[in-house]
Structures are given as structure tokens and as C-alpha cells.
mmCIF file of C-alpha atoms in Angstrom:
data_model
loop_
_atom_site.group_PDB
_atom_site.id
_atom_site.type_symbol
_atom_site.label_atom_id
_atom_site.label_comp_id
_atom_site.label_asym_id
_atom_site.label_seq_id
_atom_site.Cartn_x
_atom_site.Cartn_y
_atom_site.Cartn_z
ATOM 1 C CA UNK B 1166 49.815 44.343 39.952
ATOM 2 C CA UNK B 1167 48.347 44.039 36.382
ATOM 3 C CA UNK B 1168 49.626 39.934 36.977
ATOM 4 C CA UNK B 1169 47.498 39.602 40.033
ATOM 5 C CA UNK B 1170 44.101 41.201 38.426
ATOM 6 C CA UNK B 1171 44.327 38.606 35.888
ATOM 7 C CA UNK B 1172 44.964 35.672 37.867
ATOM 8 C CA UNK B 1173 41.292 37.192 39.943
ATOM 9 C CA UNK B 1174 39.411 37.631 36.911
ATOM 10 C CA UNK B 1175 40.075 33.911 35.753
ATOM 11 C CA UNK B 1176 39.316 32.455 38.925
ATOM 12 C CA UNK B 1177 36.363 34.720 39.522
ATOM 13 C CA UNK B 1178 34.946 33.611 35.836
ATOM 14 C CA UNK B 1179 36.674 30.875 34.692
ATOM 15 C CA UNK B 1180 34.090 27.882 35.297
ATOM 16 C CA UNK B 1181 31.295 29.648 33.242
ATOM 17 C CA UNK B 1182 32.793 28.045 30.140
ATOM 18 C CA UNK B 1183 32.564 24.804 31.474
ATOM 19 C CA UNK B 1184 28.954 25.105 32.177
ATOM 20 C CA UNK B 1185 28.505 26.630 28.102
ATOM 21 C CA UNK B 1186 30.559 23.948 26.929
ATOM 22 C CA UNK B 1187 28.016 21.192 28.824
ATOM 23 C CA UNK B 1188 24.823 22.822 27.923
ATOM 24 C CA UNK B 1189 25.731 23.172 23.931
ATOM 25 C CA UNK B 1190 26.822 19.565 24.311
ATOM 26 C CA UNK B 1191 23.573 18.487 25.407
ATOM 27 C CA UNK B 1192 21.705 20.272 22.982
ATOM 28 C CA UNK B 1193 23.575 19.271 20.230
ATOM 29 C CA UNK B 1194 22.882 15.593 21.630
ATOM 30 C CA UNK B 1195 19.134 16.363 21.598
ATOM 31 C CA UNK B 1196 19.556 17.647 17.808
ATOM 32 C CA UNK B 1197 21.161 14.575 16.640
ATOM 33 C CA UNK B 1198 18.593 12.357 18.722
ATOM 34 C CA UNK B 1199 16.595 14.097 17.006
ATOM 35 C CA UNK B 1200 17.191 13.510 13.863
ATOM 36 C CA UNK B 1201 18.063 10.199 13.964
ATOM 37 C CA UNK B 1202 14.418 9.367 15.413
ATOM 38 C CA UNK B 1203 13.304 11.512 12.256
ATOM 39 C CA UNK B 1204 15.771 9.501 9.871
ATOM 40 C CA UNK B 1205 14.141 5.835 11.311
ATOM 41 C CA UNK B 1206 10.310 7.366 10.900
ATOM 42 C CA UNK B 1207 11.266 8.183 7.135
ATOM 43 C CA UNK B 1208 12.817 5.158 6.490
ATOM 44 C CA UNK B 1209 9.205 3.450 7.886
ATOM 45 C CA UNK B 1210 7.248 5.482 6.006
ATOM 46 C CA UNK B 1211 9.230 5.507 2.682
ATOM 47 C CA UNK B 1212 9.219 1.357 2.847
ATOM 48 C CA UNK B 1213 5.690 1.116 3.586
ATOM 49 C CA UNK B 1214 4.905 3.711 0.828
ATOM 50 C CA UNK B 1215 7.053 1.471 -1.756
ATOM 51 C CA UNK B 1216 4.577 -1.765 -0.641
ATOM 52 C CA UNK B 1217 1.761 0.553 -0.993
ATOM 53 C CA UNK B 1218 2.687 1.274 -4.825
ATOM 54 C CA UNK B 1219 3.641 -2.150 -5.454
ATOM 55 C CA UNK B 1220 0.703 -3.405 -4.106
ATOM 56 C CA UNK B 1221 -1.955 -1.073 -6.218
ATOM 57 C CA UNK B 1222 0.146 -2.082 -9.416
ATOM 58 C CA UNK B 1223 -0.777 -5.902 -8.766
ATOM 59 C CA UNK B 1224 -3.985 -4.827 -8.333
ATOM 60 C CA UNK B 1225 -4.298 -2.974 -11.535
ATOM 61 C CA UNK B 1226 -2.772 -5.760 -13.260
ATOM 62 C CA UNK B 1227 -5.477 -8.140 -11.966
ATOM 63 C CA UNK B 1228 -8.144 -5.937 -13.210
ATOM 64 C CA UNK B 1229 -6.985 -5.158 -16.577
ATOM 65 C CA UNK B 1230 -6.050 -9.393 -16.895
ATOM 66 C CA UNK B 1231 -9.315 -9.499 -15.932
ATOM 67 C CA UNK B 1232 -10.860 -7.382 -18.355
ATOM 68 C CA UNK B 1233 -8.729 -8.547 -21.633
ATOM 69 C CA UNK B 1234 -10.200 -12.607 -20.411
ATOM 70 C CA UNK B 1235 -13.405 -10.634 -20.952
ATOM 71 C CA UNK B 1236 -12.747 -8.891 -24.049
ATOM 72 C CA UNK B 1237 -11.623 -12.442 -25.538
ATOM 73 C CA UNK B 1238 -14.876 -13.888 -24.428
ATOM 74 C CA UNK B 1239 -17.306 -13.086 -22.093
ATOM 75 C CA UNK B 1240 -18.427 -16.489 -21.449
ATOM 76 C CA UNK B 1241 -15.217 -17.428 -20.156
ATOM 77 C CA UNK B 1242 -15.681 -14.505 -17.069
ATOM 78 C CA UNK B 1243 -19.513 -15.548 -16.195
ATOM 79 C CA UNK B 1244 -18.230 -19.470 -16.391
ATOM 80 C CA UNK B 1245 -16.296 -18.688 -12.974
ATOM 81 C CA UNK B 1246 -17.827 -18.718 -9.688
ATOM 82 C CA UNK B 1247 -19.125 -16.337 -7.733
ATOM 83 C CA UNK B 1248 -16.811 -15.438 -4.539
ATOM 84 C CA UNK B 1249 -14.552 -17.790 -5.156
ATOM 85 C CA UNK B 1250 -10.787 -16.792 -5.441
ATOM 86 C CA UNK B 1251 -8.696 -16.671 -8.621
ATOM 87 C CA UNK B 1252 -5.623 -15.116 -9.211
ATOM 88 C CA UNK B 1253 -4.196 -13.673 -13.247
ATOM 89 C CA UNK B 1254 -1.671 -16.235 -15.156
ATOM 90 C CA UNK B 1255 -0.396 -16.381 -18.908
ATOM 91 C CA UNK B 1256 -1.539 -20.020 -20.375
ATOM 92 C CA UNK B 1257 -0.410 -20.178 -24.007
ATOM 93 C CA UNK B 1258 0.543 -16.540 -24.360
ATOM 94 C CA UNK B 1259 -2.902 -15.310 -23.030
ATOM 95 C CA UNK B 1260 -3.962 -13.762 -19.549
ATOM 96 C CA UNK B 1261 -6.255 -16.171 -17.960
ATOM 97 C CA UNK B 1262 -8.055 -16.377 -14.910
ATOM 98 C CA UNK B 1263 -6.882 -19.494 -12.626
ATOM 99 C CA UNK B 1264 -8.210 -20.938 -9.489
ATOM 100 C CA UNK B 1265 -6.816 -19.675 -6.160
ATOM 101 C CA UNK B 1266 -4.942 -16.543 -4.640
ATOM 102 C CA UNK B 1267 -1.526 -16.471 -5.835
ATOM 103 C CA UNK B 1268 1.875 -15.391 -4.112
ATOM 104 C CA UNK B 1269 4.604 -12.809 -5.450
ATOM 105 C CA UNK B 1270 7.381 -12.290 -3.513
ATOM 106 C CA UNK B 1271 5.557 -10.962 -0.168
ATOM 107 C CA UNK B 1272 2.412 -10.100 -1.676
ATOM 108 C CA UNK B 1273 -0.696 -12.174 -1.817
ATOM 109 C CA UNK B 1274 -3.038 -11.615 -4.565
ATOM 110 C CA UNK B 1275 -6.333 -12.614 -5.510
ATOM 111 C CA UNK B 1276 -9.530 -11.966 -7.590
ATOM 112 C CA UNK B 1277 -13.421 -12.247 -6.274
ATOM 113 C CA UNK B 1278 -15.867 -11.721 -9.094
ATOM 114 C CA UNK B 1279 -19.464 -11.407 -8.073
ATOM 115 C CA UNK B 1280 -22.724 -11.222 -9.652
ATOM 116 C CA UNK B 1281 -24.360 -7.265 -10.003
ATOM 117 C CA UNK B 1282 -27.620 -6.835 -9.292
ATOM 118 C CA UNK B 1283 -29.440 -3.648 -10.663
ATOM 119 C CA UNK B 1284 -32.723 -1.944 -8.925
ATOM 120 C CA UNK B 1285 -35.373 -0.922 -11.433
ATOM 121 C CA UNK B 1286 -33.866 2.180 -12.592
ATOM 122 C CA UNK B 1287 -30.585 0.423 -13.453
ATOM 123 C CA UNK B 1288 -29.074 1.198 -10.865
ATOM 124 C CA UNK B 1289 -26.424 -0.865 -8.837
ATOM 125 C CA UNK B 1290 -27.564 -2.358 -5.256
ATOM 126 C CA UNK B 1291 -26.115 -4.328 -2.867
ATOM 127 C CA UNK B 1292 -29.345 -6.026 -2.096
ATOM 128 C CA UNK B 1293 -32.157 -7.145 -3.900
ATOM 129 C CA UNK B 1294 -32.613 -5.990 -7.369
ATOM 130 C CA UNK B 1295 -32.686 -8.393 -10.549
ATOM 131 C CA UNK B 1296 -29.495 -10.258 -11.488
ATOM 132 C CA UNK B 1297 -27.616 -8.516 -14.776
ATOM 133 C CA UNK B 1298 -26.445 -11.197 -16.755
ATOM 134 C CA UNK B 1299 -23.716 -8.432 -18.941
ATOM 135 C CA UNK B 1300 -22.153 -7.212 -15.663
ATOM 136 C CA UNK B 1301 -19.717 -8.568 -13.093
ATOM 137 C CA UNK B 1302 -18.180 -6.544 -10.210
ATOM 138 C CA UNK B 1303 -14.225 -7.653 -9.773
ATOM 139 C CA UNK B 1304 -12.180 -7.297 -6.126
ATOM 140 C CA UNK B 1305 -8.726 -7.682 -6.900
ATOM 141 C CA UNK B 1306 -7.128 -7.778 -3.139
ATOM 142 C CA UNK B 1307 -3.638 -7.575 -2.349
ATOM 143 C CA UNK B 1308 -2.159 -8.572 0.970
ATOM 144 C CA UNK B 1309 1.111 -8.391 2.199
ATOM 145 C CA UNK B 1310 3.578 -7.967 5.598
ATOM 146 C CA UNK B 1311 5.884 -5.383 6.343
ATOM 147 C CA UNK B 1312 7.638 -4.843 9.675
ATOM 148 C CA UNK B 1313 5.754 -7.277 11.216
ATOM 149 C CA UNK B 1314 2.179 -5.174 10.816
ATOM 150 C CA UNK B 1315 -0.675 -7.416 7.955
ATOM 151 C CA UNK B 1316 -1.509 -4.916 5.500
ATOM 152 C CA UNK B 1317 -4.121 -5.346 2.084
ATOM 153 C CA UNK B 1318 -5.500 -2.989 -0.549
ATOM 154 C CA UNK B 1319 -8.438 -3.745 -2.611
ATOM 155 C CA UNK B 1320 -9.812 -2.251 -5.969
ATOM 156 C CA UNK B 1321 -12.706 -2.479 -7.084
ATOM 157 C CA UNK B 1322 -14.175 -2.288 -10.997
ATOM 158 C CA UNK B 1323 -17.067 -3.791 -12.944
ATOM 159 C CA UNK B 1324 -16.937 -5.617 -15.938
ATOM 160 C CA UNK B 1325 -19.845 -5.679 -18.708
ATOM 161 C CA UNK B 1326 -20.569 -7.389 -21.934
ATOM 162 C CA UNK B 1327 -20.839 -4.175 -24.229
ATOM 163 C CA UNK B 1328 -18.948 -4.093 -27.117
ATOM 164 C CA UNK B 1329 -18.051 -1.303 -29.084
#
């Protein structure tokens, strides 16, 4: 009799592990979908975060190429021309600044100096104002592709004649 109430009880409950079994399978499928979506958006952000810091360190190093030219001689930063691009380069063991944007790797680089105009409080303006002769504003821009989206930085500084 005891052989008979067990062969009941199985039948009666037997498929609700089945049912467990399919719904812990599917959650543990949504889990690992889960993270391997999460795994791919790190990867993204962590390679577009490396560009990022590669990109500001060209950019520094234009600006501080740009201001040892002018701590060699001034005259050689206010000979350039406005808005036109240059790009950093060693000539005879010292930065200069040479014509045209230049490519590393996957980055483009380049340099725009422009004139600075001051208001008459000595203040910096975009428009009008008189010309300052000891100042130059630098854009060092860096461009570059990664997963098929354009990307660029720019940083911005301004250069004057002043001496210590």
C-alpha cells in the first residue's frame, strides 16, 4: 500500500520540477545576456575613454611646443599667420612650429593661433577692441575616429610676450 502512495504522489507532483528547472534556465539566460550587453558597453566606453586621454595629451603637447617656440623667441610665434594650421615638429633638436595639421597614428592634430584683441579695460573680447601685439590665443585641435563615430577635442591657452 505504502508502494502505491508513492507511485500517486510522483505522478500527482512530478512535472513541477520541470517547470522550476525551465524558469531558472531562462533567468539565468537573461543574467548572462545581461552581462554580456554590460561587458560590450564597457569595452565602448573604456576604448573611447583611452582616445579621449590620448587625445588631450597631444593637445597639451601642442601647447607647451607652442609655448617653448615662444619662450625661444617671440618673433618667431607673431611671424605665423593668423588661422592658418600648423602642427609641433623637432627641427635641429628644437620644437618648432610647421605648416599644416599633422597625422599620428589615428589622430589628427593641428594648431590655430589668432590675434587677441583687448577692450579698454584690458580685457579679452571676441570683437572689437584694439589688437595686443604681446598676446596670441592658441587652439590646439585633435581629431580622430573610433568605431566608426568622428570625434575632436580642442584646448585652448594664450600666449604673451612677458618675461620674467
Amino acid at each position: 500500500m505504502k508502494f502505491i502512495f508513492h507511485l500517486k504522489f510522483k505522478e500527482k507532483y512530478g512535472g513541477f520540477g520541470i517547470v522550476e528547472l525551465l524558469i531558472v534556465i531562462g533567468i539565468i539566460g537573461l543574467a548572462l545576456a545581461g552581462m554580456v550587453g554590460f561587458g560590450n558597453y564597457a569595452l565602448k566606453v573604456n576604448s573611447q575613454i583611452k582616445h579621449r586621454v590620448a587625445a588631450v595629451y597631444l593637445a597639451e603637447e601642442a601647447i607647451e611646443a607652442a609655448s617653448i617656440v615662444k619662450d625661444e623667441d617671440w618673433s618667431l610665434l607673431t611671424a605665423l599667420n593668423s588661422g592658418s594650421p600648423y602642427h609641433p615638429a623637432i627641427n635641429s633638436g628644437k620644437w618648432v612650429l610647421a605648416a599644416g595639421a599633422e597625422n599620428i597614428n589615428n589622430y589628427s592634430r593641428q594648431i590655430i593661433l589668432e590675434d587677441v584683441y583687448r577692450d579698454a579695460a584690458d580685457n579679452i573680447v571676441s570683437s572689437g577692441g584694439s589688437n595686443d601685439p604681446g598676446s596670441r590665443k592658441i587652439t590646439a585641435t585633435v581629431s580622430w575616429t573610433n568605431q566608426g563615430q568622428n570625434y575632436q577635442m580642442e584646448l585652448v591657452s594664450y600666449l604673451t610676450d612677458w618675461q620674467p
